[in-house]
Amino acid sequence: MLKGRSLIDPSDFNRDEFREIFDLAHEIIENPEKFNKSCEGKILATLFYEPSTRTRFSFEAAMLRLGGKFIGFSEPNSSSAAKGENLADTIRTIECYVDIAVIRHPKEGAPNVASQYVSIPLINAGDGGHQHPTQTLTDILTIERLRGDVENKTYGFCGDLKFGRTVHSLIKFLSNYEGVKFIMISPEELRMPEYIREIIKKKNIPFEEVEKMEPYMSDLDFLYMTRVQRERFFNEEDYIRLKDRFILDKDKMRYAKKDTYILHPLPRVNEISLEVDNDPRAQYFAQAKNGMYVRMALIMKLLGIK
Ligand code: NCD
């Protein structure tokens, strides 16, 4: 069903299509050896115009673990972008060499534009402060592994909800499910963009926008922490003023339930103290590992491999 498609935005796939990906990801986790030749003879390109650790490495490891190969760059200045080549020409060239491509770009909408020039499946690995749908796959797989399914739960989102693309994609995805509630914790200046608020309102999802974390901790099934996105600020002073507004530490964890899980797309800066890492509710590194499995499933589905 997903063969040949691109994943640019969470709205590109319907619930059944996402279900196919998650079911396959769970199967891969149970029995990874079974899939170690699934992508033999296939090549993935990773085109990263912005820094990345987890997203790029997990895509590359995913392809290698499926028996495929990858080519790419992690630094656009090593490609012809440095000579002034436009993205459309680059992607049309890459299409000649590979079966599927992943692209991260600082400009919102760039992967969408690129997808219009090629017929291979293209995956958006983050476009500016806009969307990051494969982080959502990672987040949802983690939620399913911890709690079975995403419905009838209260989700807290904390930090930079304005520029944080992972929360935009996650909220867009979760808004299609029953019984979800959102508590959005951020400084006034870093609130969710209006188009996301509109999606939530249209689906009649209960939500609150608040500026304190402690009073809400005991309501949450998941607390999704995010980094203040320094690279998206117009001036450094605003970043410095806002960067440490929310820090989750052992003290604050005392307000949470025994099964309030802490997620974070990573990288972390100061927003979660290192002392929280040993708490069994801290699940951000498990989340990073799930990212590889779910990307294995995504690659297989987009290539039409059974
Ligand atoms: C996120 C991103 O790139 O948006 N990182 C990731 O892909 N895991 C989050 C961030 O950079 O803060």
PDB file of C-alpha atoms and ligand atoms in Angstrom:
ATOM      1  CA  MET A   1       0.000   0.000   0.000  1.00  0.00           C
ATOM      2  CA  LEU A   2       2.863   2.383   0.786  1.00  0.00           C
ATOM      3  CA  LYS A   3       5.189   1.396  -2.077  1.00  0.00           C
ATOM      4  CA  GLY A   4       6.657   4.361  -3.939  1.00  0.00           C
ATOM      5  CA  ARG A   5       5.131   6.937  -1.579  1.00  0.00           C
ATOM      6  CA  SER A   6       6.937   9.749   0.213  1.00  0.00           C
ATOM      7  CA  LEU A   7       6.654  10.740   3.881  1.00  0.00           C
ATOM      8  CA  ILE A   8       6.895  14.524   4.098  1.00  0.00           C
ATOM      9  CA  ASP A   9       4.166  15.305   6.635  1.00  0.00           C
ATOM     10  CA  PRO A  10       2.273  13.157   9.183  1.00  0.00           C
ATOM     11  CA  SER A  11      -0.896  13.688   7.112  1.00  0.00           C
ATOM     12  CA  ASP A  12       0.621  11.811   4.147  1.00  0.00           C
ATOM     13  CA  PHE A  13      -0.388   8.413   5.572  1.00  0.00           C
ATOM     14  CA  ASN A  14      -3.693   7.319   7.047  1.00  0.00           C
ATOM     15  CA  ARG A  15      -4.165   5.392  10.290  1.00  0.00           C
ATOM     16  CA  ASP A  16      -4.108   1.977   8.581  1.00  0.00           C
ATOM     17  CA  GLU A  17      -0.899   2.842   6.751  1.00  0.00           C
ATOM     18  CA  PHE A  18       0.813   3.938   9.967  1.00  0.00           C
ATOM     19  CA  ARG A  19      -0.477   0.734  11.603  1.00  0.00           C
ATOM     20  CA  GLU A  20       1.314  -1.332   8.927  1.00  0.00           C
ATOM     21  CA  ILE A  21       4.595   0.435   9.733  1.00  0.00           C
ATOM     22  CA  PHE A  22       4.267   0.008  13.520  1.00  0.00           C
ATOM     23  CA  ASP A  23       3.240  -3.654  13.235  1.00  0.00           C
ATOM     24  CA  LEU A  24       6.304  -4.344  11.105  1.00  0.00           C
ATOM     25  CA  ALA A  25       8.540  -2.379  13.525  1.00  0.00           C
ATOM     26  CA  HIS A  26       7.314  -4.498  16.474  1.00  0.00           C
ATOM     27  CA  GLU A  27       8.010  -7.629  14.415  1.00  0.00           C
ATOM     28  CA  ILE A  28      11.536  -6.428  13.599  1.00  0.00           C
ATOM     29  CA  ILE A  29      12.239  -5.793  17.310  1.00  0.00           C
ATOM     30  CA  GLU A  30      11.128  -9.342  18.170  1.00  0.00           C
ATOM     31  CA  ASN A  31      13.131 -10.985  15.403  1.00  0.00           C
ATOM     32  CA  PRO A  32      15.683  -8.661  13.753  1.00  0.00           C
ATOM     33  CA  GLU A  33      17.705 -11.453  12.060  1.00  0.00           C
ATOM     34  CA  LYS A  34      14.744 -12.350   9.902  1.00  0.00           C
ATOM     35  CA  PHE A  35      15.135  -9.011   8.108  1.00  0.00           C
ATOM     36  CA  ASN A  36      18.882  -8.841   7.591  1.00  0.00           C
ATOM     37  CA  LYS A  37      18.656  -9.399   3.828  1.00  0.00           C
ATOM     38  CA  SER A  38      15.354  -7.635   3.195  1.00  0.00           C
ATOM     39  CA  CYS A  39      16.945  -4.675   1.361  1.00  0.00           C
ATOM     40  CA  GLU A  40      19.802  -6.484  -0.373  1.00  0.00           C
ATOM     41  CA  GLY A  41      20.724  -4.624  -3.576  1.00  0.00           C
ATOM     42  CA  LYS A  42      18.964  -1.410  -2.515  1.00  0.00           C
ATOM     43  CA  ILE A  43      20.635   1.951  -1.839  1.00  0.00           C
ATOM     44  CA  LEU A  44      19.437   4.752   0.449  1.00  0.00           C
ATOM     45  CA  ALA A  45      20.714   8.360   0.201  1.00  0.00           C
ATOM     46  CA  THR A  46      20.985  10.549   3.301  1.00  0.00           C
ATOM     47  CA  LEU A  47      21.105  14.250   2.408  1.00  0.00           C
ATOM     48  CA  PHE A  48      21.632  16.281   5.574  1.00  0.00           C
ATOM     49  CA  TYR A  49      21.765  20.056   5.133  1.00  0.00           C
ATOM     50  CA  GLU A  50      21.521  20.468   8.942  1.00  0.00           C
ATOM     51  CA  PRO A  51      23.330  18.725  11.831  1.00  0.00           C
ATOM     52  CA  SER A  52      22.048  15.361  13.016  1.00  0.00           C
ATOM     53  CA  THR A  53      23.176  12.421  15.123  1.00  0.00           C
ATOM     54  CA  ARG A  54      20.226  10.111  15.786  1.00  0.00           C
ATOM     55  CA  THR A  55      18.185  10.668  12.667  1.00  0.00           C
ATOM     56  CA  ARG A  56      21.021  10.194  10.187  1.00  0.00           C
ATOM     57  CA  PHE A  57      22.800   7.361  11.999  1.00  0.00           C
ATOM     58  CA  SER A  58      19.558   5.511  12.666  1.00  0.00           C
ATOM     59  CA  PHE A  59      18.564   5.701   8.991  1.00  0.00           C
ATOM     60  CA  GLU A  60      22.005   4.532   7.889  1.00  0.00           C
ATOM     61  CA  ALA A  61      22.124   1.754  10.497  1.00  0.00           C
ATOM     62  CA  ALA A  62      18.570   0.772   9.546  1.00  0.00           C
ATOM     63  CA  MET A  63      19.566   0.329   5.899  1.00  0.00           C
ATOM     64  CA  LEU A  64      22.712  -1.626   6.823  1.00  0.00           C
ATOM     65  CA  ARG A  65      20.740  -3.904   9.164  1.00  0.00           C
ATOM     66  CA  LEU A  66      18.336  -4.612   6.301  1.00  0.00           C
ATOM     67  CA  GLY A  67      21.262  -5.722   4.127  1.00  0.00           C
ATOM     68  CA  GLY A  68      21.157  -2.577   1.976  1.00  0.00           C
ATOM     69  CA  LYS A  69      23.716   0.190   1.464  1.00  0.00           C
ATOM     70  CA  PHE A  70      23.719   3.968   1.823  1.00  0.00           C
ATOM     71  CA  ILE A  71      25.466   6.994   0.352  1.00  0.00           C
ATOM     72  CA  GLY A  72      25.141  10.632   1.393  1.00  0.00           C
ATOM     73  CA  PHE A  73      26.489  13.710   3.088  1.00  0.00           C
ATOM     74  CA  SER A  74      26.225  15.097   6.587  1.00  0.00           C
ATOM     75  CA  GLU A  75      27.705  18.431   5.620  1.00  0.00           C
ATOM     76  CA  PRO A  76      26.173  20.200   2.588  1.00  0.00           C
ATOM     77  CA  ASN A  77      29.409  22.061   1.850  1.00  0.00           C
ATOM     78  CA  SER A  78      30.905  18.767   0.729  1.00  0.00           C
ATOM     79  CA  SER A  79      28.245  18.569  -2.017  1.00  0.00           C
ATOM     80  CA  SER A  80      27.620  20.805  -5.036  1.00  0.00           C
ATOM     81  CA  ALA A  81      25.330  22.911  -2.841  1.00  0.00           C
ATOM     82  CA  ALA A  82      28.576  24.759  -2.036  1.00  0.00           C
ATOM     83  CA  LYS A  83      28.882  25.635  -5.764  1.00  0.00           C
ATOM     84  CA  GLY A  84      25.363  27.028  -5.790  1.00  0.00           C
ATOM     85  CA  GLU A  85      23.449  24.000  -7.078  1.00  0.00           C
ATOM     86  CA  ASN A  86      19.744  24.174  -6.242  1.00  0.00           C
ATOM     87  CA  LEU A  87      17.966  21.427  -4.328  1.00  0.00           C
ATOM     88  CA  ALA A  88      15.834  20.352  -7.296  1.00  0.00           C
ATOM     89  CA  ASP A  89      18.919  19.656  -9.419  1.00  0.00           C
ATOM     90  CA  THR A  90      20.656  17.850  -6.562  1.00  0.00           C
ATOM     91  CA  ILE A  91      17.700  15.569  -5.892  1.00  0.00           C
ATOM     92  CA  ARG A  92      17.161  14.818  -9.590  1.00  0.00           C
ATOM     93  CA  THR A  93      20.788  13.742  -9.762  1.00  0.00           C
ATOM     94  CA  ILE A  94      20.630  11.622  -6.594  1.00  0.00           C
ATOM     95  CA  GLU A  95      17.549   9.892  -8.002  1.00  0.00           C
ATOM     96  CA  CYS A  96      19.727   8.430 -10.781  1.00  0.00           C
ATOM     97  CA  TYR A  97      21.788   6.520  -8.200  1.00  0.00           C
ATOM     98  CA  VAL A  98      19.523   5.376  -5.366  1.00  0.00           C
ATOM     99  CA  ASP A  99      16.180   3.732  -4.595  1.00  0.00           C
ATOM    100  CA  ILE A 100      15.075   5.967  -1.726  1.00  0.00           C
ATOM    101  CA  ALA A 101      16.295   9.226  -0.118  1.00  0.00           C
ATOM    102  CA  VAL A 102      16.119  10.983   3.240  1.00  0.00           C
ATOM    103  CA  ILE A 103      16.465  14.745   3.413  1.00  0.00           C
ATOM    104  CA  ARG A 104      16.902  17.210   6.294  1.00  0.00           C
ATOM    105  CA  HIS A 105      16.872  20.896   5.393  1.00  0.00           C
ATOM    106  CA  PRO A 106      16.780  24.217   7.291  1.00  0.00           C
ATOM    107  CA  LYS A 107      14.045  25.607   5.018  1.00  0.00           C
ATOM    108  CA  GLU A 108      10.460  24.740   5.856  1.00  0.00           C
ATOM    109  CA  GLY A 109       8.869  22.942   2.922  1.00  0.00           C
ATOM    110  CA  ALA A 110      12.154  22.078   1.145  1.00  0.00           C
ATOM    111  CA  PRO A 111      11.605  18.262   1.243  1.00  0.00           C
ATOM    112  CA  ASN A 112       8.078  18.800  -0.086  1.00  0.00           C
ATOM    113  CA  VAL A 113       9.397  20.803  -3.035  1.00  0.00           C
ATOM    114  CA  ALA A 114      12.138  18.218  -3.657  1.00  0.00           C
ATOM    115  CA  SER A 115       9.562  15.396  -3.698  1.00  0.00           C
ATOM    116  CA  GLN A 116       7.858  17.048  -6.661  1.00  0.00           C
ATOM    117  CA  TYR A 117      10.939  16.577  -8.824  1.00  0.00           C
ATOM    118  CA  VAL A 118      11.501  12.846  -8.312  1.00  0.00           C
ATOM    119  CA  SER A 119       9.662   9.559  -8.426  1.00  0.00           C
ATOM    120  CA  ILE A 120      11.661   7.686  -5.778  1.00  0.00           C
ATOM    121  CA  PRO A 121      10.247   7.747  -2.220  1.00  0.00           C
ATOM    122  CA  LEU A 122      11.506  10.763  -0.277  1.00  0.00           C
ATOM    123  CA  ILE A 123      11.490  11.024   3.516  1.00  0.00           C
ATOM    124  CA  ASN A 124      11.451  14.336   5.399  1.00  0.00           C
ATOM    125  CA  ALA A 125      13.967  14.078   8.251  1.00  0.00           C
ATOM    126  CA  GLY A 126      13.144  17.582   9.511  1.00  0.00           C
ATOM    127  CA  ASP A 127      12.443  20.840   7.647  1.00  0.00           C
ATOM    128  CA  GLY A 128      13.303  23.951   9.641  1.00  0.00           C
ATOM    129  CA  GLY A 129      10.922  24.541  12.548  1.00  0.00           C
ATOM    130  CA  HIS A 130       8.097  22.813  10.680  1.00  0.00           C
ATOM    131  CA  GLN A 131       7.741  18.998  10.746  1.00  0.00           C
ATOM    132  CA  HIS A 132       9.724  15.864  11.577  1.00  0.00           C
ATOM    133  CA  PRO A 133       7.452  12.909  10.821  1.00  0.00           C
ATOM    134  CA  THR A 134       9.989  10.112  11.361  1.00  0.00           C
ATOM    135  CA  GLN A 135      10.667  11.367  14.896  1.00  0.00           C
ATOM    136  CA  THR A 136       6.922  10.909  15.382  1.00  0.00           C
ATOM    137  CA  LEU A 137       7.247   7.292  14.227  1.00  0.00           C
ATOM    138  CA  THR A 138       9.975   6.885  16.858  1.00  0.00           C
ATOM    139  CA  ASP A 139       7.839   8.527  19.556  1.00  0.00           C
ATOM    140  CA  ILE A 140       4.720   6.495  18.768  1.00  0.00           C
ATOM    141  CA  LEU A 141       6.569   3.179  18.641  1.00  0.00           C
ATOM    142  CA  THR A 142       8.015   4.032  22.077  1.00  0.00           C
ATOM    143  CA  ILE A 143       4.579   4.922  23.462  1.00  0.00           C
ATOM    144  CA  GLU A 144       3.160   1.644  22.122  1.00  0.00           C
ATOM    145  CA  ARG A 145       5.969  -0.386  23.663  1.00  0.00           C
ATOM    146  CA  LEU A 146       5.469   1.271  27.035  1.00  0.00           C
ATOM    147  CA  ARG A 147       1.686   1.553  27.177  1.00  0.00           C
ATOM    148  CA  GLY A 148       0.243  -0.587  24.357  1.00  0.00           C
ATOM    149  CA  ASP A 149      -1.494   2.200  22.448  1.00  0.00           C
ATOM    150  CA  VAL A 150      -1.721   5.989  22.216  1.00  0.00           C
ATOM    151  CA  GLU A 151      -5.415   6.484  23.040  1.00  0.00           C
ATOM    152  CA  ASN A 152      -6.988   7.775  26.274  1.00  0.00           C
ATOM    153  CA  LYS A 153      -3.848   9.400  27.563  1.00  0.00           C
ATOM    154  CA  THR A 154      -2.683  12.825  28.702  1.00  0.00           C
ATOM    155  CA  TYR A 155       0.434  14.135  27.018  1.00  0.00           C
ATOM    156  CA  GLY A 156       2.530  16.986  28.350  1.00  0.00           C
ATOM    157  CA  PHE A 157       4.792  18.868  25.940  1.00  0.00           C
ATOM    158  CA  CYS A 158       7.385  21.121  27.485  1.00  0.00           C
ATOM    159  CA  GLY A 159       9.977  23.588  26.207  1.00  0.00           C
ATOM    160  CA  ASP A 160      10.200  25.186  22.783  1.00  0.00           C
ATOM    161  CA  LEU A 161       6.793  24.435  21.299  1.00  0.00           C
ATOM    162  CA  LYS A 162       7.161  27.222  18.741  1.00  0.00           C
ATOM    163  CA  PHE A 163      10.240  26.075  16.850  1.00  0.00           C
ATOM    164  CA  GLY A 164      10.333  22.414  17.957  1.00  0.00           C
ATOM    165  CA  ARG A 165       9.328  20.492  14.838  1.00  0.00           C
ATOM    166  CA  THR A 166       9.083  17.158  16.639  1.00  0.00           C
ATOM    167  CA  VAL A 167       6.162  18.346  18.787  1.00  0.00           C
ATOM    168  CA  HIS A 168       4.358  19.753  15.755  1.00  0.00           C
ATOM    169  CA  SER A 169       4.459  16.382  14.008  1.00  0.00           C
ATOM    170  CA  LEU A 170       3.626  14.408  17.147  1.00  0.00           C
ATOM    171  CA  ILE A 171       0.592  16.555  17.984  1.00  0.00           C
ATOM    172  CA  LYS A 172      -0.603  16.368  14.382  1.00  0.00           C
ATOM    173  CA  PHE A 173      -0.392  12.578  14.543  1.00  0.00           C
ATOM    174  CA  LEU A 174      -1.971  12.176  18.010  1.00  0.00           C
ATOM    175  CA  SER A 175      -4.858  14.462  17.070  1.00  0.00           C
ATOM    176  CA  ASN A 176      -6.319  11.609  15.004  1.00  0.00           C
ATOM    177  CA  TYR A 177      -6.784   9.368  18.058  1.00  0.00           C
ATOM    178  CA  GLU A 178      -9.510   9.077  20.677  1.00  0.00           C
ATOM    179  CA  GLY A 179      -9.286  10.274  24.250  1.00  0.00           C
ATOM    180  CA  VAL A 180      -6.041  12.230  24.004  1.00  0.00           C
ATOM    181  CA  LYS A 181      -5.465  15.391  26.067  1.00  0.00           C
ATOM    182  CA  PHE A 182      -2.617  17.858  25.737  1.00  0.00           C
ATOM    183  CA  ILE A 183      -0.913  20.032  28.362  1.00  0.00           C
ATOM    184  CA  MET A 184       1.445  22.428  26.593  1.00  0.00           C
ATOM    185  CA  ILE A 185       4.049  23.890  28.933  1.00  0.00           C
ATOM    186  CA  SER A 186       6.174  26.730  27.577  1.00  0.00           C
ATOM    187  CA  PRO A 187       7.062  30.374  28.058  1.00  0.00           C
ATOM    188  CA  GLU A 188       4.497  32.641  26.403  1.00  0.00           C
ATOM    189  CA  GLU A 189       6.956  33.447  23.594  1.00  0.00           C
ATOM    190  CA  LEU A 190       7.543  29.807  22.720  1.00  0.00           C
ATOM    191  CA  ARG A 191       3.937  28.650  22.452  1.00  0.00           C
ATOM    192  CA  MET A 192       2.663  26.324  19.771  1.00  0.00           C
ATOM    193  CA  PRO A 193       2.167  27.934  16.332  1.00  0.00           C
ATOM    194  CA  GLU A 194      -1.390  28.909  15.467  1.00  0.00           C
ATOM    195  CA  TYR A 195      -1.793  26.302  12.699  1.00  0.00           C
ATOM    196  CA  ILE A 196      -1.157  23.496  15.213  1.00  0.00           C
ATOM    197  CA  ARG A 197      -3.579  25.034  17.727  1.00  0.00           C
ATOM    198  CA  GLU A 198      -6.177  25.125  14.934  1.00  0.00           C
ATOM    199  CA  ILE A 199      -5.730  21.390  14.244  1.00  0.00           C
ATOM    200  CA  ILE A 200      -6.251  20.595  17.937  1.00  0.00           C
ATOM    201  CA  LYS A 201      -9.335  22.807  18.168  1.00  0.00           C
ATOM    202  CA  LYS A 202     -10.858  21.371  14.999  1.00  0.00           C
ATOM    203  CA  LYS A 203     -10.638  17.878  16.483  1.00  0.00           C
ATOM    204  CA  ASN A 204     -12.127  19.073  19.794  1.00  0.00           C
ATOM    205  CA  ILE A 205      -9.164  17.836  21.774  1.00  0.00           C
ATOM    206  CA  PRO A 206      -8.980  19.180  25.341  1.00  0.00           C
ATOM    207  CA  PHE A 207      -5.789  21.198  25.795  1.00  0.00           C
ATOM    208  CA  GLU A 208      -4.229  23.729  28.126  1.00  0.00           C
ATOM    209  CA  GLU A 209      -1.374  26.148  27.503  1.00  0.00           C
ATOM    210  CA  VAL A 210       0.480  26.777  30.755  1.00  0.00           C
ATOM    211  CA  GLU A 211       3.750  28.223  32.029  1.00  0.00           C
ATOM    212  CA  LYS A 212       4.456  25.916  34.971  1.00  0.00           C
ATOM    213  CA  MET A 213       5.312  22.256  35.010  1.00  0.00           C
ATOM    214  CA  GLU A 214       4.807  21.089  38.626  1.00  0.00           C
ATOM    215  CA  PRO A 215       1.023  21.489  39.001  1.00  0.00           C
ATOM    216  CA  TYR A 216       0.379  19.302  35.958  1.00  0.00           C
ATOM    217  CA  MET A 217       2.928  16.528  36.462  1.00  0.00           C
ATOM    218  CA  SER A 218       0.526  14.199  38.259  1.00  0.00           C
ATOM    219  CA  ASP A 219      -1.975  14.345  35.349  1.00  0.00           C
ATOM    220  CA  LEU A 220       0.464  13.155  32.719  1.00  0.00           C
ATOM    221  CA  ASP A 221       0.962   9.725  31.142  1.00  0.00           C
ATOM    222  CA  PHE A 222       3.861  11.076  29.088  1.00  0.00           C
ATOM    223  CA  LEU A 223       5.975  14.189  29.472  1.00  0.00           C
ATOM    224  CA  TYR A 224       7.696  15.107  26.200  1.00  0.00           C
ATOM    225  CA  MET A 225      10.598  17.452  26.918  1.00  0.00           C
ATOM    226  CA  THR A 226      12.247  19.518  24.180  1.00  0.00           C
ATOM    227  CA  ARG A 227      15.337  21.642  23.736  1.00  0.00           C
ATOM    228  CA  VAL A 228      15.059  25.391  23.112  1.00  0.00           C
ATOM    229  CA  GLN A 229      15.970  25.576  19.401  1.00  0.00           C
ATOM    230  CA  ARG A 230      18.866  28.027  19.474  1.00  0.00           C
ATOM    231  CA  GLU A 231      19.448  27.901  15.712  1.00  0.00           C
ATOM    232  CA  ARG A 232      15.935  29.205  14.973  1.00  0.00           C
ATOM    233  CA  PHE A 233      16.200  32.356  17.153  1.00  0.00           C
ATOM    234  CA  PHE A 234      16.695  35.757  15.590  1.00  0.00           C
ATOM    235  CA  ASN A 235      18.837  36.962  18.473  1.00  0.00           C
ATOM    236  CA  GLU A 236      21.057  35.286  21.031  1.00  0.00           C
ATOM    237  CA  GLU A 237      19.739  37.362  23.966  1.00  0.00           C
ATOM    238  CA  ASP A 238      16.254  35.898  23.643  1.00  0.00           C
ATOM    239  CA  TYR A 239      17.730  32.407  23.510  1.00  0.00           C
ATOM    240  CA  ILE A 240      19.800  32.985  26.643  1.00  0.00           C
ATOM    241  CA  ARG A 241      16.804  34.400  28.492  1.00  0.00           C
ATOM    242  CA  LEU A 242      14.579  31.432  27.623  1.00  0.00           C
ATOM    243  CA  LYS A 243      16.909  28.448  27.403  1.00  0.00           C
ATOM    244  CA  ASP A 244      16.800  27.275  31.013  1.00  0.00           C
ATOM    245  CA  ARG A 245      13.198  28.159  31.827  1.00  0.00           C
ATOM    246  CA  PHE A 246      12.236  24.492  32.292  1.00  0.00           C
ATOM    247  CA  ILE A 247      14.629  21.998  33.790  1.00  0.00           C
ATOM    248  CA  LEU A 248      13.330  18.572  34.745  1.00  0.00           C
ATOM    249  CA  ASP A 249      15.256  17.303  37.761  1.00  0.00           C
ATOM    250  CA  LYS A 250      14.819  14.704  40.505  1.00  0.00           C
ATOM    251  CA  ASP A 251      12.796  17.113  42.607  1.00  0.00           C
ATOM    252  CA  LYS A 252      10.255  17.751  39.877  1.00  0.00           C
ATOM    253  CA  MET A 253      10.067  14.019  39.101  1.00  0.00           C
ATOM    254  CA  ARG A 254       8.580  13.598  42.581  1.00  0.00           C
ATOM    255  CA  TYR A 255       5.395  15.312  41.349  1.00  0.00           C
ATOM    256  CA  ALA A 256       4.977  12.761  38.533  1.00  0.00           C
ATOM    257  CA  LYS A 257       3.077   9.458  38.713  1.00  0.00           C
ATOM    258  CA  LYS A 258       4.886   6.142  39.062  1.00  0.00           C
ATOM    259  CA  ASP A 259       4.227   5.519  35.393  1.00  0.00           C
ATOM    260  CA  THR A 260       4.629   8.982  33.872  1.00  0.00           C
ATOM    261  CA  TYR A 261       7.199   8.301  31.193  1.00  0.00           C
ATOM    262  CA  ILE A 262       9.660  10.971  30.116  1.00  0.00           C
ATOM    263  CA  LEU A 263      10.388  11.271  26.405  1.00  0.00           C
ATOM    264  CA  HIS A 264      12.756  13.615  24.568  1.00  0.00           C
ATOM    265  CA  PRO A 265      13.741  13.513  20.880  1.00  0.00           C
ATOM    266  CA  LEU A 266      17.306  14.444  21.905  1.00  0.00           C
ATOM    267  CA  PRO A 267      19.768  16.149  21.759  1.00  0.00           C
ATOM    268  CA  ARG A 268      19.307  17.334  25.333  1.00  0.00           C
ATOM    269  CA  VAL A 269      21.009  20.524  26.486  1.00  0.00           C
ATOM    270  CA  ASN A 270      19.994  21.482  30.070  1.00  0.00           C
ATOM    271  CA  GLU A 271      16.287  20.702  30.079  1.00  0.00           C
ATOM    272  CA  ILE A 272      16.651  17.283  31.710  1.00  0.00           C
ATOM    273  CA  SER A 273      19.219  16.959  34.522  1.00  0.00           C
ATOM    274  CA  LEU A 274      21.562  14.024  34.183  1.00  0.00           C
ATOM    275  CA  GLU A 275      20.310  12.729  37.564  1.00  0.00           C
ATOM    276  CA  VAL A 276      16.969  11.862  35.918  1.00  0.00           C
ATOM    277  CA  ASP A 277      18.614   9.403  33.506  1.00  0.00           C
ATOM    278  CA  ASN A 278      18.658   6.555  36.034  1.00  0.00           C
ATOM    279  CA  ASP A 279      14.968   6.900  36.819  1.00  0.00           C
ATOM    280  CA  PRO A 280      13.141   3.979  35.115  1.00  0.00           C
ATOM    281  CA  ARG A 281      10.581   6.481  33.815  1.00  0.00           C
ATOM    282  CA  ALA A 282      13.278   8.184  31.690  1.00  0.00           C
ATOM    283  CA  GLN A 283      12.824   6.558  28.285  1.00  0.00           C
ATOM    284  CA  TYR A 284      14.674   8.867  25.877  1.00  0.00           C
ATOM    285  CA  PHE A 285      17.507   6.494  25.052  1.00  0.00           C
ATOM    286  CA  ALA A 286      15.073   3.614  24.485  1.00  0.00           C
ATOM    287  CA  GLN A 287      13.280   6.047  22.191  1.00  0.00           C
ATOM    288  CA  ALA A 288      16.493   6.648  20.195  1.00  0.00           C
ATOM    289  CA  LYS A 289      16.897   2.891  19.730  1.00  0.00           C
ATOM    290  CA  ASN A 290      13.292   2.465  18.619  1.00  0.00           C
ATOM    291  CA  GLY A 291      14.042   5.097  15.973  1.00  0.00           C
ATOM    292  CA  MET A 292      16.249   2.660  14.126  1.00  0.00           C
ATOM    293  CA  TYR A 293      13.670  -0.149  14.167  1.00  0.00           C
ATOM    294  CA  VAL A 294      10.809   2.009  12.999  1.00  0.00           C
ATOM    295  CA  ARG A 295      12.973   3.467  10.211  1.00  0.00           C
ATOM    296  CA  MET A 296      13.777  -0.091   9.108  1.00  0.00           C
ATOM    297  CA  ALA A 297      10.040  -0.706   8.850  1.00  0.00           C
ATOM    298  CA  LEU A 298       9.473   2.590   7.004  1.00  0.00           C
ATOM    299  CA  ILE A 299      12.198   1.880   4.425  1.00  0.00           C
ATOM    300  CA  MET A 300      10.783  -1.600   3.756  1.00  0.00           C
ATOM    301  CA  LYS A 301       7.235  -0.327   3.333  1.00  0.00           C
ATOM    302  CA  LEU A 302       8.195   2.541   0.986  1.00  0.00           C
ATOM    303  CA  LEU A 303      10.272   0.146  -1.123  1.00  0.00           C
ATOM    304  CA  GLY A 304       7.379  -2.337  -1.208  1.00  0.00           C
ATOM    305  CA  ILE A 305       9.413  -5.100   0.439  1.00  0.00           C
ATOM    306  CA  LYS A 306       7.396  -7.764   2.288  1.00  0.00           C
TER     307      LYS A 306
HETATM  308  C1  NCD B   1      15.232  16.805  16.862  1.00  0.00           C
HETATM  309  C2  NCD B   1      15.259  17.619  15.577  1.00  0.00           C
HETATM  310  O1  NCD B   1      16.206  17.530  14.787  1.00  0.00           O
HETATM  311  O2  NCD B   1      14.272  18.311  15.367  1.00  0.00           O
HETATM  312  N1  NCD B   1      16.276  15.872  16.926  1.00  0.00           N
HETATM  313  C3  NCD B   1      16.072  14.621  16.405  1.00  0.00           C
HETATM  314  O3  NCD B   1      15.902  14.459  15.221  1.00  0.00           O
HETATM  315  N2  NCD B   1      16.050  13.592  17.262  1.00  0.00           N
HETATM  316  C4  NCD B   1      15.122  17.639  18.082  1.00  0.00           C
HETATM  317  C5  NCD B   1      16.082  18.767  18.281  1.00  0.00           C
HETATM  318  O4  NCD B   1      17.002  18.990  17.508  1.00  0.00           O
HETATM  319  O5  NCD B   1      15.922  19.446  19.300  1.00  0.00           O
END
